[in-house]
mmCIF file of C-alpha atoms and ligand atoms in Angstrom:
data_model
loop_
_atom_site.group_PDB
_atom_site.id
_atom_site.type_symbol
_atom_site.label_atom_id
_atom_site.label_comp_id
_atom_site.label_asym_id
_atom_site.label_seq_id
_atom_site.Cartn_x
_atom_site.Cartn_y
_atom_site.Cartn_z
ATOM 1 C CA UNK C 1004 92.619 146.309 218.733
ATOM 2 C CA UNK C 1005 91.801 142.657 217.699
ATOM 3 C CA UNK C 1006 95.534 140.881 218.094
ATOM 4 C CA UNK C 1007 94.327 137.570 216.918
ATOM 5 C CA UNK C 1008 93.442 139.029 213.361
ATOM 6 C CA UNK C 1009 96.863 140.030 212.635
ATOM 7 C CA UNK C 1010 98.152 136.748 212.636
ATOM 8 C CA UNK C 1011 99.498 135.222 209.664
ATOM 9 C CA UNK C 1012 97.608 132.877 207.751
ATOM 10 C CA UNK C 1013 100.078 130.828 205.544
ATOM 11 C CA UNK C 1014 103.175 129.882 207.710
ATOM 12 C CA UNK C 1015 106.428 127.783 206.874
ATOM 13 C CA UNK C 1016 107.765 126.530 209.842
ATOM 14 C CA UNK C 1017 110.969 124.469 210.355
ATOM 15 C CA UNK C 1018 111.660 121.954 213.083
ATOM 16 C CA UNK C 1019 108.238 121.666 213.356
ATOM 17 C CA UNK C 1020 108.040 117.526 214.380
ATOM 18 C CA UNK C 1021 108.906 118.769 218.175
ATOM 19 C CA UNK C 1022 109.614 121.348 220.697
ATOM 20 C CA UNK C 1023 109.223 125.124 220.036
ATOM 21 C CA UNK C 1024 108.553 124.480 216.031
ATOM 22 C CA UNK C 1025 105.475 122.519 216.666
ATOM 23 C CA UNK C 1026 104.002 124.654 219.223
ATOM 24 C CA UNK C 1027 104.191 127.545 216.646
ATOM 25 C CA UNK C 1028 102.656 125.271 213.972
ATOM 26 C CA UNK C 1029 99.618 124.229 216.325
ATOM 27 C CA UNK C 1030 99.345 128.281 217.115
ATOM 28 C CA UNK C 1031 99.090 128.925 213.380
ATOM 29 C CA UNK C 1032 96.538 126.156 212.961
ATOM 30 C CA UNK C 1033 94.377 127.110 216.036
ATOM 31 C CA UNK C 1034 94.106 130.514 214.768
ATOM 32 C CA UNK C 1035 92.497 129.055 211.567
ATOM 33 C CA UNK C 1036 95.912 129.632 209.258
ATOM 34 C CA UNK C 1037 97.812 126.822 207.346
ATOM 35 C CA UNK C 1038 101.200 125.485 208.371
ATOM 36 C CA UNK C 1039 103.956 123.964 205.852
ATOM 37 C CA UNK C 1040 105.791 122.207 208.288
ATOM 38 C CA UNK C 1041 110.114 121.188 207.459
ATOM 39 C CA UNK C 1042 111.606 118.805 209.219
ATOM 40 C CA UNK C 1043 114.196 115.829 209.131
ATOM 41 C CA UNK C 1044 111.490 113.376 208.681
ATOM 42 C CA UNK C 1045 108.280 113.503 206.519
ATOM 43 C CA UNK C 1046 106.708 111.988 209.158
ATOM 44 C CA UNK C 1047 106.361 114.844 211.991
ATOM 45 C CA UNK C 1048 104.710 112.350 214.517
ATOM 46 C CA UNK C 1049 101.518 114.589 214.594
ATOM 47 C CA UNK C 1050 99.297 115.859 211.977
ATOM 48 C CA UNK C 1051 96.332 118.027 212.098
ATOM 49 C CA UNK C 1052 93.630 120.028 209.474
ATOM 50 C CA UNK C 1053 95.477 122.729 207.653
ATOM 51 C CA UNK C 1054 98.842 121.269 208.170
ATOM 52 C CA UNK C 1055 101.208 120.064 205.355
ATOM 53 C CA UNK C 1056 104.362 118.247 206.181
ATOM 54 C CA UNK C 1057 107.937 117.711 203.877
ATOM 55 C CA UNK C 1058 111.305 116.741 205.052
ATOM 56 C CA UNK C 1059 114.144 118.304 204.365
ATOM 57 C CA UNK C 1060 117.397 119.340 206.075
ATOM 58 C CA UNK C 1061 117.731 123.087 206.546
ATOM 59 C CA UNK C 1062 120.992 123.060 205.484
ATOM 60 C CA UNK C 1063 120.554 121.502 202.386
ATOM 61 C CA UNK C 1064 120.339 124.517 199.733
ATOM 62 C CA UNK C 1065 118.594 122.106 197.008
ATOM 63 C CA UNK C 1066 116.282 120.403 198.928
ATOM 64 C CA UNK C 1067 115.082 123.696 200.968
ATOM 65 C CA UNK C 1068 114.629 125.786 197.736
ATOM 66 C CA UNK C 1069 112.492 122.726 196.140
ATOM 67 C CA UNK C 1070 110.033 122.800 199.254
ATOM 68 C CA UNK C 1071 109.870 126.572 199.050
ATOM 69 C CA UNK C 1072 108.934 126.337 195.522
ATOM 70 C CA UNK C 1073 106.028 124.299 196.116
ATOM 71 C CA UNK C 1074 105.064 126.179 199.326
ATOM 72 C CA UNK C 1075 102.269 128.642 197.491
ATOM 73 C CA UNK C 1076 100.510 125.758 196.079
ATOM 74 C CA UNK C 1077 100.698 124.177 199.415
ATOM 75 C CA UNK C 1078 99.715 127.202 201.702
ATOM 76 C CA UNK C 1079 97.226 128.397 199.034
ATOM 77 C CA UNK C 1080 99.202 131.698 198.498
ATOM 78 C CA UNK C 1081 103.067 133.178 198.779
ATOM 79 C CA UNK C 1082 103.896 132.624 202.595
ATOM 80 C CA UNK C 1083 102.838 135.710 204.830
ATOM 81 C CA UNK C 1084 105.345 134.337 207.500
ATOM 82 C CA UNK C 1085 108.640 131.986 208.034
ATOM 83 C CA UNK C 1086 109.216 130.831 211.668
ATOM 84 C CA UNK C 1087 112.752 129.199 211.439
ATOM 85 C CA UNK C 1088 113.104 126.492 214.665
ATOM 86 C CA UNK C 1089 114.899 123.837 213.404
ATOM 87 C CA UNK C 1090 118.459 123.761 214.872
ATOM 88 C CA UNK C 1091 120.963 121.359 217.348
ATOM 89 C CA UNK C 1092 122.209 122.000 220.811
ATOM 90 C CA UNK C 1093 125.482 120.503 221.265
ATOM 91 C CA UNK C 1094 127.968 121.468 224.118
ATOM 92 C CA UNK C 1095 131.502 120.189 224.906
ATOM 93 C CA UNK C 1096 134.457 122.246 226.643
ATOM 94 C CA UNK C 1097 136.548 123.895 224.092
ATOM 95 C CA UNK C 1098 139.575 121.942 224.331
ATOM 96 C CA UNK C 1099 137.315 118.662 223.769
ATOM 97 C CA UNK C 1100 135.745 120.258 220.732
ATOM 98 C CA UNK C 1101 136.846 119.080 217.335
ATOM 99 C CA UNK C 1102 136.697 121.367 214.198
ATOM 100 C CA UNK C 1103 134.133 119.051 212.642
ATOM 101 C CA UNK C 1104 131.925 119.598 215.874
ATOM 102 C CA UNK C 1105 132.524 123.121 215.501
ATOM 103 C CA UNK C 1106 131.406 122.643 211.615
ATOM 104 C CA UNK C 1107 128.066 120.597 212.323
ATOM 105 C CA UNK C 1108 126.574 123.227 214.796
ATOM 106 C CA UNK C 1109 127.449 126.059 212.413
ATOM 107 C CA UNK C 1110 126.036 124.203 209.465
ATOM 108 C CA UNK C 1111 123.011 123.660 210.530
ATOM 109 C CA UNK C 1112 122.407 126.396 213.144
ATOM 110 C CA UNK C 1113 124.229 129.207 210.638
ATOM 111 C CA UNK C 1114 124.093 127.796 207.300
ATOM 112 C CA UNK C 1115 120.488 126.350 207.600
ATOM 113 C CA UNK C 1116 118.960 129.822 208.874
ATOM 114 C CA UNK C 1117 120.695 131.675 205.934
ATOM 115 C CA UNK C 1118 119.444 129.227 203.412
ATOM 116 C CA UNK C 1119 115.775 128.991 205.194
ATOM 117 C CA UNK C 1120 115.863 133.006 205.379
ATOM 118 C CA UNK C 1121 117.167 133.257 201.695
ATOM 119 C CA UNK C 1122 114.310 130.816 200.286
ATOM 120 C CA UNK C 1123 112.016 132.580 202.210
ATOM 121 C CA UNK C 1124 112.700 135.981 201.007
ATOM 122 C CA UNK C 1125 112.722 134.745 197.512
ATOM 123 C CA UNK C 1126 109.288 133.130 198.067
ATOM 124 C CA UNK C 1127 107.683 136.149 200.139
ATOM 125 C CA UNK C 1128 105.844 139.080 199.324
ATOM 126 C CA UNK C 1129 105.870 141.161 202.080
ATOM 127 C CA UNK C 1130 105.579 139.266 205.312
ATOM 128 C CA UNK C 1131 107.613 138.338 208.357
ATOM 129 C CA UNK C 1132 110.874 136.166 209.221
ATOM 130 C CA UNK C 1133 111.505 134.834 212.927
ATOM 131 C CA UNK C 1134 114.740 133.159 213.624
ATOM 132 C CA UNK C 1135 115.697 131.422 216.684
ATOM 133 C CA UNK C 1136 118.714 132.461 218.271
ATOM 134 C CA UNK C 1137 119.098 131.519 221.712
ATOM 135 C CA UNK C 1138 120.621 133.598 225.199
ATOM 136 C CA UNK C 1139 123.603 131.422 224.634
ATOM 137 C CA UNK C 1140 124.315 134.498 222.261
ATOM 138 C CA UNK C 1141 124.504 136.804 225.270
ATOM 139 C CA UNK C 1142 126.257 135.111 228.047
ATOM 140 C CA UNK C 1143 128.716 132.445 228.485
ATOM 141 C CA UNK C 1144 127.855 129.069 230.507
ATOM 142 C CA UNK C 1145 130.086 127.792 232.805
ATOM 143 C CA UNK C 1146 128.164 124.215 233.348
ATOM 144 C CA UNK C 1147 127.276 123.706 229.749
ATOM 145 C CA UNK C 1148 130.170 125.291 227.629
ATOM 146 C CA UNK C 1149 128.993 125.037 224.181
ATOM 147 C CA UNK C 1150 131.405 127.836 221.864
ATOM 148 C CA UNK C 1151 130.234 126.187 218.743
ATOM 149 C CA UNK C 1152 126.446 126.577 219.663
ATOM 150 C CA UNK C 1153 126.627 130.037 221.481
ATOM 151 C CA UNK C 1154 128.700 131.670 218.425
ATOM 152 C CA UNK C 1155 126.164 129.768 216.026
ATOM 153 C CA UNK C 1156 123.295 131.835 217.642
ATOM 154 C CA UNK C 1157 125.531 134.832 217.541
ATOM 155 C CA UNK C 1158 125.526 134.534 213.765
ATOM 156 C CA UNK C 1159 121.561 134.512 214.117
ATOM 157 C CA UNK C 1160 121.156 137.761 215.837
ATOM 158 C CA UNK C 1161 123.397 139.253 213.280
ATOM 159 C CA UNK C 1162 121.865 137.573 210.158
ATOM 160 C CA UNK C 1163 118.272 139.180 211.412
ATOM 161 C CA UNK C 1164 119.723 142.502 211.509
ATOM 162 C CA UNK C 1165 121.233 142.535 208.177
ATOM 163 C CA UNK C 1166 118.116 141.109 206.709
ATOM 164 C CA UNK C 1167 115.983 143.747 208.200
ATOM 165 C CA UNK C 1168 118.060 146.250 206.416
ATOM 166 C CA UNK C 1169 117.981 144.337 203.243
ATOM 167 C CA UNK C 1170 114.693 143.023 203.086
ATOM 168 C CA UNK C 1171 112.785 145.920 204.707
ATOM 169 C CA UNK C 1172 112.426 147.604 201.338
ATOM 170 C CA UNK C 1173 110.252 144.970 200.202
ATOM 171 C CA UNK C 1174 107.798 144.973 203.580
ATOM 172 C CA UNK C 1175 109.996 142.093 204.762
ATOM 173 C CA UNK C 1176 110.346 142.280 208.508
ATOM 174 C CA UNK C 1177 112.901 140.222 209.934
ATOM 175 C CA UNK C 1178 113.579 139.311 213.731
ATOM 176 C CA UNK C 1179 115.266 137.044 216.110
ATOM 177 C CA UNK C 1180 113.649 135.338 219.233
ATOM 178 C CA UNK C 1181 116.202 134.038 221.998
ATOM 179 C CA UNK C 1182 115.006 131.985 224.364
ATOM 180 C CA UNK C 1183 116.467 130.911 227.867
ATOM 181 C CA UNK C 1184 116.216 127.452 229.263
ATOM 182 C CA UNK C 1185 112.616 126.122 228.026
ATOM 183 C CA UNK C 1186 111.637 122.705 228.785
ATOM 184 C CA UNK C 1187 111.747 120.568 225.268
ATOM 185 C CA UNK C 1188 113.827 117.400 223.976
ATOM 186 C CA UNK C 1189 116.463 120.113 223.796
ATOM 187 C CA UNK C 1190 117.211 120.788 227.239
ATOM 188 C CA UNK C 1191 119.766 118.927 228.691
ATOM 189 C CA UNK C 1192 120.450 120.943 231.834
ATOM 190 C CA UNK C 1193 117.887 118.583 233.760
ATOM 191 C CA UNK C 1194 119.992 115.795 233.139
ATOM 192 C CA UNK C 1195 122.328 116.980 236.290
ATOM 193 C CA UNK C 1196 120.475 116.468 239.418
ATOM 194 C CA UNK C 1197 119.864 120.024 241.182
ATOM 195 C CA UNK C 1198 120.601 121.942 238.035
ATOM 196 C CA UNK C 1199 117.287 123.102 237.306
ATOM 197 C CA UNK C 1200 116.167 123.800 240.798
ATOM 198 C CA UNK C 1201 119.837 126.053 241.168
ATOM 199 C CA UNK C 1202 119.034 128.122 237.942
ATOM 200 C CA UNK C 1203 115.406 128.822 238.746
ATOM 201 C CA UNK C 1204 115.900 129.570 242.422
ATOM 202 C CA UNK C 1205 117.691 132.870 240.562
ATOM 203 C CA UNK C 1206 115.598 133.726 237.663
ATOM 204 C CA UNK C 1207 113.285 136.089 238.101
ATOM 205 C CA UNK C 1208 110.635 133.857 236.597
ATOM 206 C CA UNK C 1209 111.331 131.232 239.020
ATOM 207 C CA UNK C 1210 110.723 128.626 236.500
ATOM 208 C CA UNK C 1211 111.889 127.328 233.231
ATOM 209 C CA UNK C 1212 110.178 128.209 230.463
ATOM 210 C CA UNK C 1213 107.402 126.461 228.262
ATOM 211 C CA UNK C 1214 107.313 125.972 224.360
ATOM 212 C CA UNK C 1215 104.099 128.221 224.349
ATOM 213 C CA UNK C 1216 105.960 131.066 226.041
ATOM 214 C CA UNK C 1217 107.838 130.858 222.708
ATOM 215 C CA UNK C 1218 105.692 130.030 220.434
ATOM 216 C CA UNK C 1219 103.707 133.128 221.805
ATOM 217 C CA UNK C 1220 106.603 135.626 221.286
ATOM 218 C CA UNK C 1221 107.112 133.930 217.465
ATOM 219 C CA UNK C 1222 103.607 134.334 216.471
ATOM 220 C CA UNK C 1223 103.656 138.133 217.620
ATOM 221 C CA UNK C 1224 106.744 138.897 215.664
ATOM 222 C CA UNK C 1225 105.399 137.150 212.895
ATOM 223 C CA UNK C 1226 102.324 138.687 212.923
ATOM 224 C CA UNK C 1227 100.773 142.478 212.057
ATOM 225 C CA UNK C 1228 100.617 143.366 215.640
ATOM 226 C CA UNK C 1229 104.488 143.578 215.182
ATOM 227 C CA UNK C 1230 104.564 145.500 212.053
ATOM 228 C CA UNK C 1231 106.793 148.205 213.262
ATOM 229 C CA UNK C 1232 109.403 145.801 214.631
ATOM 230 C CA UNK C 1233 112.342 144.767 212.785
ATOM 231 C CA UNK C 1234 116.054 143.731 213.353
ATOM 232 C CA UNK C 1235 115.252 143.267 217.078
ATOM 233 C CA UNK C 1236 115.997 139.920 219.058
ATOM 234 C CA UNK C 1237 113.256 139.250 221.651
ATOM 235 C CA UNK C 1238 114.591 137.800 224.789
ATOM 236 C CA UNK C 1239 112.267 135.180 226.109
ATOM 237 C CA UNK C 1240 114.187 133.741 229.034
ATOM 238 C CA UNK C 1241 112.230 134.564 232.132
ATOM 239 C CA UNK C 1242 114.698 137.317 233.245
ATOM 240 C CA UNK C 1243 118.194 135.089 232.575
ATOM 241 C CA UNK C 1244 120.043 137.690 230.828
ATOM 242 C CA UNK C 1245 118.763 140.722 232.748
ATOM 243 C CA UNK C 1246 120.029 138.969 236.002
HETATM 244 N N1 LIG D 2462 114.597 124.494 224.130
HETATM 245 C C1 LIG D 2462 115.570 125.801 224.715
HETATM 246 O O1 LIG D 2462 116.271 125.562 225.950
HETATM 247 C C2 LIG D 2462 116.116 126.072 223.772
HETATM 248 C C3 LIG D 2462 117.087 127.469 223.899
HETATM 249 C C4 LIG D 2462 117.047 128.100 223.432
HETATM 250 C C5 LIG D 2462 117.295 128.529 222.048
HETATM 251 N N2 LIG D 2462 116.614 127.379 221.612
HETATM 252 C C6 LIG D 2462 116.734 127.074 220.229
HETATM 253 O O2 LIG D 2462 115.074 126.896 219.702
HETATM 254 C C7 LIG D 2462 114.999 126.284 218.536
HETATM 255 C C8 LIG D 2462 113.927 124.975 218.671
HETATM 256 O O3 LIG D 2462 114.504 124.127 219.713
HETATM 257 P P1 LIG D 2462 113.693 123.107 220.279
HETATM 258 O O4 LIG D 2462 113.910 123.476 221.911
HETATM 259 O O5 LIG D 2462 112.306 123.344 219.864
HETATM 260 O O6 LIG D 2462 114.263 121.748 220.061
HETATM 261 P P2 LIG D 2462 113.754 120.533 219.433
HETATM 262 O O7 LIG D 2462 115.181 119.534 219.669
HETATM 263 O O8 LIG D 2462 112.864 119.866 220.510
HETATM 264 O O9 LIG D 2462 113.491 120.514 218.121
HETATM 265 C C9 LIG D 2462 114.048 120.931 217.082
HETATM 266 C C10 LIG D 2462 113.676 120.068 215.765
HETATM 267 O O10 LIG D 2462 114.463 120.773 214.806
HETATM 268 C C11 LIG D 2462 114.763 119.385 214.071
HETATM 269 N N3 LIG D 2462 116.257 119.810 213.571
HETATM 270 C C12 LIG D 2462 117.184 119.479 213.965
HETATM 271 N N4 LIG D 2462 118.165 119.786 213.069
HETATM 272 C C13 LIG D 2462 117.526 119.562 211.545
HETATM 273 C C14 LIG D 2462 117.766 120.179 210.212
HETATM 274 N N5 LIG D 2462 119.243 120.028 210.197
HETATM 275 N N6 LIG D 2462 116.654 120.204 209.303
HETATM 276 C C15 LIG D 2462 115.991 120.130 209.866
HETATM 277 N N7 LIG D 2462 115.446 120.276 210.405
HETATM 278 C C16 LIG D 2462 115.829 119.888 211.810
HETATM 279 C C17 LIG D 2462 114.643 118.393 214.649
HETATM 280 O O11 LIG D 2462 114.323 117.213 214.298
HETATM 281 C C18 LIG D 2462 113.725 118.731 215.876
HETATM 282 O O12 LIG D 2462 112.121 118.391 215.515
HETATM 283 C C19 LIG D 2462 116.032 125.873 218.336
HETATM 284 O O13 LIG D 2462 116.903 126.764 217.233
HETATM 285 C C20 LIG D 2462 117.309 126.374 219.292
HETATM 286 O O14 LIG D 2462 118.545 126.224 219.251
HETATM 287 C C21 LIG D 2462 116.035 126.398 222.546
#
């Protein structure tokens, strides 16, 4: 089996200006596909043949709907995969967290995943949706307590399962990827001296993850090679949840 031949060709990637989203978009382009990048700013800070960029807040339903209406024209056909990486990581002990801060995490991570999934489903004619959760949904964290973040990422696991059932009849698979500690601008663990070393010393993989570790999982789930996988959450965490 030639896995590269099963990769999607017309892909919408959110959060593509940075970190995991950028690595996913680069992977699509490297395989000869086209990518429509959505992020807060129109200028992703990088450019490449086959990449088109649109500015949009993933929780802004009107704007995201507008971009998905444009998608077939920009990509040369209906998207065959949507990889939703845009998200925010904010943590604070429960006692100090305001209801507005709770709402802000839920708005971007929760509502954003709903809006992008709904617009993706409307625009797609079969294919795959990949949503980004986090290991935070599966294990509490004493070092960086983030109730709103953890709950918002749990919502994404449930959303992927529900949509897999709801959209299966239209040939659309929906899965989530739950990264562990990945070296991107989002990582805050490295600000605490010794924290990364303490974590990786106990982690089966003995290292932080890279954006390519996560992008590879996203691209696999978006590809025809994962044609019989739906409603699943793939942990890309170096064994964090297993240990
Ligand atoms: N880095 C990690 O350790 C890690 C771990 C677990 C899960 N994740 C998840 O992976 C995803 C990608 O994370 P990353 O590490 O690449 O982060 P990142 O901060 O490097 O990139 C996130 C991108 O999302 C964009 N974004 C944020 N809010 C947006 C909005 N409302 N609308 C549109 N774009 C928006 C940002 O501008 C940025 O370009 C996130 O959902 C994150 O929760 C990351």
